[in-house]
Amino acid sequence: MRSEPPVPGPSADPARLLALYDLRLRREARPDGPGCRIERTGAVVRQTGPAHAWNGVLWSGLDARTADAAIAGQIAHYRALGLPFEWKLYGHDEPADLGERLRAAGFVPEEPETLLVAEASALPAEVPLPPGVVLREATGEEGVRQVVEVHERAFGTDGGPLRLALLDALAASPRTVTAVVALADGVPVGAARLELHPGTGFAGLWGGGIVAEWRGRGLYRALVAHRARLAAARGHHLLHVDALPTSRPILQRLGFTALTTTTPHRYG
């Protein structure tokens, strides 16, 4: 059994945190849902799973000599399965022109995000909720429906794949995946997910979304604080987030440290 890694203190060198993140969550990645598998081929670590799951490249150790062939190999792999996929490119990945090579091969970059990390215990213990708002754990069909409703209203994207993936995860590993919905007088107005990575010390904060008319009232911060408490109580002391520009300032004010950028590159 993998031993729990030591938890760096609040003043830890960001380079040390990034190295730990790369090792535990990228190079030693584990499947994140039922039917998914982690595959290591050459200097690439990828996940392959059902169409509604996340499919893509998690880590690569490439150079100018090997990059183009590795890119072509991943395209061939997912194309043979009929799956669109993502190459999760980090700002410190090599070679330095890997993003250009991906784009030349037909990948489409999305908006850059910032990888942020924080100690759960260093974040605010609680953020007051607006009057009439409660947080509830989504454990069944109705709770998942509410999470997906928020996702679609907050981000304007189809929540169908999220619904399937969340139902799968809650059925297969309810101890490592938690979905939380914020209800205002019974109406879902915010939602977020917590994903624990056993044996790594890390927990991921995902999908934090607030419907437009409820933004600016502290709900996003309350959802972060709530999930931080859950993670710490379950022995996961480091939180990581891929933050868009809209949420990065909020998270940094709460105590998160920026480690690098990550830009999803999608194919197919």
Short mmCIF file of C-alpha atoms in Angstrom, two decimals:
data_model
loop_
_atom_site.label_atom_id
_atom_site.label_comp_id
_atom_site.label_asym_id
_atom_site.label_seq_id
_atom_site.Cartn_x
_atom_site.Cartn_y
_atom_site.Cartn_z
CA MET A 1 0.00 0.00 0.00
CA ARG A 2 1.30 3.46 -0.88
CA SER A 3 2.15 5.48 2.22
CA GLU A 4 0.67 8.94 2.70
CA PRO A 5 3.21 11.56 1.57
CA PRO A 6 4.37 14.22 4.00
CA VAL A 7 2.28 17.37 3.75
CA PRO A 8 4.33 20.47 2.92
CA GLY A 9 3.79 23.46 5.18
CA PRO A 10 2.18 26.73 4.11
CA SER A 11 5.56 28.24 3.18
CA ALA A 12 6.66 25.26 1.07
CA ASP A 13 8.53 26.04 -2.13
CA PRO A 14 5.99 26.04 -4.99
CA ALA A 15 8.49 23.99 -7.01
CA ARG A 16 8.30 21.27 -4.37
CA LEU A 17 4.52 21.30 -4.44
CA LEU A 18 4.53 21.12 -8.23
CA ALA A 19 6.95 18.18 -8.24
CA LEU A 20 4.70 16.34 -5.76
CA TYR A 21 1.63 17.10 -7.87
CA ASP A 22 3.35 15.86 -11.04
CA LEU A 23 4.41 12.65 -9.36
CA ARG A 24 1.25 11.75 -7.44
CA LEU A 25 -1.50 12.93 -9.79
CA ARG A 26 0.07 12.73 -13.23
CA ARG A 27 2.85 10.14 -13.43
CA GLU A 28 1.23 7.85 -10.83
CA ALA A 29 -2.35 8.67 -11.87
CA ARG A 30 -5.19 6.29 -11.07
CA PRO A 31 -8.45 5.85 -13.02
CA ASP A 32 -11.02 8.46 -12.07
CA GLY A 33 -14.17 6.49 -12.81
CA PRO A 34 -15.73 3.09 -13.56
CA GLY A 35 -14.63 1.60 -16.86
CA CYS A 36 -11.58 3.86 -17.04
CA ARG A 37 -8.00 2.64 -17.18
CA ILE A 38 -4.62 4.32 -16.92
CA GLU A 39 -2.24 3.38 -19.71
CA ARG A 40 1.49 4.04 -19.86
CA THR A 41 2.91 3.95 -23.35
CA GLY A 42 6.45 5.17 -23.85
CA ALA A 43 6.77 8.55 -22.16
CA VAL A 44 3.02 9.18 -22.05
CA VAL A 45 0.45 8.53 -19.30
CA ARG A 46 -3.14 8.63 -20.49
CA GLN A 47 -6.64 7.65 -19.41
CA THR A 48 -9.02 5.72 -21.65
CA GLY A 49 -12.64 5.12 -20.70
CA PRO A 50 -16.27 5.35 -21.83
CA ALA A 51 -17.36 8.18 -24.12
CA HIS A 52 -18.90 10.16 -21.24
CA ALA A 53 -15.72 9.89 -19.12
CA TRP A 54 -12.62 12.08 -19.34
CA ASN A 55 -10.31 10.68 -21.99
CA GLY A 56 -6.87 12.13 -22.53
CA VAL A 57 -3.18 12.57 -21.82
CA LEU A 58 -2.30 13.31 -18.20
CA TRP A 59 1.49 13.45 -18.37
CA SER A 60 4.27 13.24 -20.93
CA GLY A 61 8.05 13.24 -20.71
CA LEU A 62 8.94 14.24 -24.25
CA ASP A 63 11.64 16.17 -26.08
CA ALA A 64 11.99 17.70 -29.53
CA ARG A 65 13.04 14.35 -30.98
CA THR A 66 10.15 12.26 -29.60
CA ALA A 67 7.22 14.69 -29.34
CA ASP A 68 5.70 14.49 -32.82
CA ALA A 69 5.67 10.69 -32.91
CA ALA A 70 4.09 10.56 -29.44
CA ILE A 71 1.40 13.02 -30.51
CA ALA A 72 0.61 10.95 -33.60
CA GLY A 73 0.45 7.82 -31.46
CA GLN A 74 -2.16 9.31 -29.14
CA ILE A 75 -4.27 10.52 -32.04
CA ALA A 76 -4.18 7.04 -33.56
CA HIS A 77 -5.12 5.42 -30.23
CA TYR A 78 -8.22 7.50 -29.55
CA ARG A 79 -9.25 7.69 -33.20
CA ALA A 80 -9.30 3.89 -33.38
CA LEU A 81 -11.72 3.92 -30.44
CA GLY A 82 -13.86 6.69 -31.90
CA LEU A 83 -13.22 8.91 -28.87
CA PRO A 84 -12.52 12.63 -28.72
CA PHE A 85 -9.80 13.35 -26.17
CA GLU A 86 -7.84 16.04 -24.40
CA TRP A 87 -4.11 16.61 -24.01
CA LYS A 88 -3.72 18.32 -20.65
CA LEU A 89 -0.75 20.59 -21.32
CA TYR A 90 1.01 22.23 -18.37
CA GLY A 91 3.15 25.33 -18.59
CA HIS A 92 6.33 23.49 -17.55
CA ASP A 93 5.91 20.50 -19.89
CA GLU A 94 8.66 19.79 -22.40
CA PRO A 95 9.52 20.46 -25.11
CA ALA A 96 8.87 24.17 -24.78
CA ASP A 97 6.99 24.23 -28.10
CA LEU A 98 4.73 21.27 -27.26
CA GLY A 99 1.64 23.46 -27.52
CA GLU A 100 2.62 24.55 -31.03
CA ARG A 101 3.19 20.94 -32.02
CA LEU A 102 -0.24 19.95 -30.68
CA ARG A 103 -1.95 22.73 -32.59
CA ALA A 104 -0.10 21.77 -35.77
CA ALA A 105 -1.42 18.22 -35.34
CA GLY A 106 -5.03 19.45 -35.18
CA PHE A 107 -5.63 20.06 -31.47
CA VAL A 108 -7.73 23.06 -30.45
CA PRO A 109 -6.62 24.87 -27.27
CA GLU A 110 -9.19 26.05 -24.75
CA GLU A 111 -8.87 28.90 -22.28
CA PRO A 112 -5.73 28.60 -20.14
CA GLU A 113 -6.30 27.77 -16.48
CA THR A 114 -4.05 28.14 -13.43
CA LEU A 115 -3.09 25.19 -11.24
CA LEU A 116 -3.57 26.32 -7.64
CA VAL A 117 -2.74 24.39 -4.47
CA ALA A 118 -3.53 25.08 -0.80
CA GLU A 119 -3.45 23.36 2.56
CA ALA A 120 -7.01 22.56 3.56
CA SER A 121 -6.36 23.58 7.16
CA ALA A 122 -5.06 27.01 6.09
CA LEU A 123 -8.32 28.01 4.39
CA PRO A 124 -11.21 29.76 6.16
CA ALA A 125 -13.05 27.24 8.32
CA GLU A 126 -16.44 28.57 7.31
CA VAL A 127 -17.95 31.23 5.07
CA PRO A 128 -21.43 32.48 6.08
CA LEU A 129 -24.20 31.56 3.66
CA PRO A 130 -26.78 34.09 2.46
CA PRO A 131 -30.14 33.90 4.25
CA GLY A 132 -32.30 31.06 2.98
CA VAL A 133 -29.39 29.12 1.43
CA VAL A 134 -28.31 25.65 2.59
CA LEU A 135 -25.67 23.23 1.32
CA ARG A 136 -26.72 19.65 0.68
CA GLU A 137 -24.75 16.61 -0.45
CA ALA A 138 -26.03 15.20 -3.74
CA THR A 139 -26.22 11.43 -3.34
CA GLY A 140 -28.95 10.23 -5.70
CA GLU A 141 -30.67 10.94 -9.00
CA GLU A 142 -32.40 14.10 -7.77
CA GLY A 143 -29.24 15.54 -6.27
CA VAL A 144 -27.28 14.84 -9.44
CA ARG A 145 -30.06 16.44 -11.49
CA GLN A 146 -29.71 19.59 -9.39
CA VAL A 147 -25.91 19.64 -9.82
CA VAL A 148 -26.30 19.27 -13.59
CA GLU A 149 -28.95 22.00 -13.68
CA VAL A 150 -26.55 24.41 -12.01
CA HIS A 151 -23.73 23.36 -14.35
CA GLU A 152 -25.83 24.07 -17.43
CA ARG A 153 -27.11 27.40 -16.14
CA ALA A 154 -23.73 28.58 -14.85
CA PHE A 155 -21.53 27.48 -17.76
CA GLY A 156 -23.97 27.25 -20.66
CA THR A 157 -22.79 23.77 -21.66
CA ASP A 158 -24.49 20.39 -22.00
CA GLY A 159 -24.52 18.61 -18.65
CA GLY A 160 -25.33 15.16 -20.05
CA PRO A 161 -21.79 13.73 -19.84
CA LEU A 162 -21.40 15.18 -16.33
CA ARG A 163 -24.64 13.49 -15.24
CA LEU A 164 -23.48 10.07 -16.46
CA ALA A 165 -19.98 10.43 -15.04
CA LEU A 166 -21.25 11.65 -11.67
CA LEU A 167 -23.82 8.87 -11.33
CA ASP A 168 -21.12 6.32 -12.20
CA ALA A 169 -18.67 7.77 -9.69
CA LEU A 170 -21.19 8.06 -6.85
CA ALA A 171 -22.29 4.46 -7.39
CA ALA A 172 -18.77 3.02 -7.66
CA SER A 173 -16.76 5.12 -5.20
CA PRO A 174 -18.99 7.28 -2.97
CA ARG A 175 -16.19 7.66 -0.41
CA THR A 176 -13.91 9.46 -2.86
CA VAL A 177 -16.41 11.63 -4.76
CA THR A 178 -18.73 14.18 -3.17
CA ALA A 179 -21.09 16.53 -4.98
CA VAL A 180 -22.52 19.51 -3.11
CA VAL A 181 -25.45 21.66 -4.17
CA ALA A 182 -26.46 25.05 -2.76
CA LEU A 183 -30.23 25.46 -2.48
CA ALA A 184 -31.98 28.81 -2.10
CA ASP A 185 -35.45 28.09 -0.78
CA GLY A 186 -35.21 24.69 -2.45
CA VAL A 187 -33.94 25.97 -5.82
CA PRO A 188 -30.41 24.88 -6.90
CA VAL A 189 -28.23 27.97 -7.37
CA GLY A 190 -24.69 26.63 -6.88
CA ALA A 191 -22.86 23.31 -7.08
CA ALA A 192 -19.37 21.85 -6.85
CA ARG A 193 -17.52 18.54 -6.55
CA LEU A 194 -14.77 17.15 -4.35
CA GLU A 195 -12.64 14.26 -5.60
CA LEU A 196 -10.25 12.54 -3.19
CA HIS A 197 -7.09 10.84 -4.45
CA PRO A 198 -6.34 8.09 -1.90
CA GLY A 199 -2.69 7.65 -1.00
CA THR A 200 -1.62 10.99 -2.49
CA GLY A 201 -2.54 13.58 0.15
CA PHE A 202 -4.40 15.54 -2.56
CA ALA A 203 -8.07 16.31 -3.11
CA GLY A 204 -9.41 18.06 -6.18
CA LEU A 205 -11.99 20.84 -6.27
CA TRP A 206 -14.00 20.68 -9.49
CA GLY A 207 -16.99 22.24 -11.17
CA GLY A 208 -17.60 25.14 -8.80
CA GLY A 209 -20.43 27.02 -10.47
CA ILE A 210 -22.93 29.67 -9.35
CA VAL A 211 -25.93 30.75 -11.43
CA ALA A 212 -25.62 34.34 -12.63
CA GLU A 213 -28.16 35.97 -10.30
CA TRP A 214 -26.46 34.53 -7.20
CA ARG A 215 -22.87 35.50 -7.96
CA GLY A 216 -21.06 37.92 -5.69
CA ARG A 217 -22.84 36.77 -2.52
CA GLY A 218 -20.17 34.45 -1.11
CA LEU A 219 -21.56 31.14 -2.36
CA TYR A 220 -18.42 30.21 -4.31
CA ARG A 221 -16.23 30.83 -1.25
CA ALA A 222 -18.66 28.90 0.95
CA LEU A 223 -18.49 25.89 -1.37
CA VAL A 224 -14.68 26.00 -1.28
CA ALA A 225 -14.62 26.17 2.53
CA HIS A 226 -17.15 23.35 2.85
CA ARG A 227 -15.17 21.02 0.59
CA ALA A 228 -11.91 21.92 2.32
CA ARG A 229 -13.40 20.81 5.65
CA LEU A 230 -14.58 17.55 4.10
CA ALA A 231 -11.17 16.85 2.56
CA ALA A 232 -9.28 17.55 5.79
CA ALA A 233 -11.68 15.38 7.80
CA ARG A 234 -10.97 12.51 5.42
CA GLY A 235 -7.19 12.88 5.66
CA HIS A 236 -6.52 14.76 2.42
CA HIS A 237 -4.66 17.94 3.35
CA LEU A 238 -3.65 19.39 -0.02
CA LEU A 239 -6.30 20.87 -2.32
CA HIS A 240 -5.76 21.46 -6.02
CA VAL A 241 -7.86 23.48 -8.46
CA ASP A 242 -7.62 24.25 -12.17
CA ALA A 243 -8.85 27.83 -11.98
CA LEU A 244 -10.25 29.99 -14.74
CA PRO A 245 -9.40 33.72 -14.65
CA THR A 246 -12.79 34.44 -13.04
CA SER A 247 -12.13 32.24 -10.00
CA ARG A 248 -8.36 32.56 -9.62
CA PRO A 249 -8.42 35.88 -7.67
CA ILE A 250 -11.04 34.54 -5.25
CA LEU A 251 -9.04 31.39 -4.58
CA GLN A 252 -5.77 33.24 -4.11
CA ARG A 253 -7.42 35.56 -1.59
CA LEU A 254 -8.55 32.45 0.29
CA GLY A 255 -4.95 31.18 0.45
CA PHE A 256 -4.25 29.20 -2.71
CA THR A 257 -0.82 29.38 -4.38
CA ALA A 258 -0.34 29.38 -8.16
CA LEU A 259 2.05 26.67 -9.38
CA THR A 260 1.75 26.70 -13.18
CA THR A 261 -0.72 27.02 -16.03
CA THR A 262 -2.68 24.22 -17.67
CA THR A 263 -4.30 24.51 -21.08
CA PRO A 264 -6.68 21.81 -22.30
CA HIS A 265 -6.00 20.92 -25.93
CA ARG A 266 -8.91 19.01 -27.46
CA TYR A 267 -8.92 16.69 -30.45
CA GLY A 268 -11.92 15.30 -32.31
#
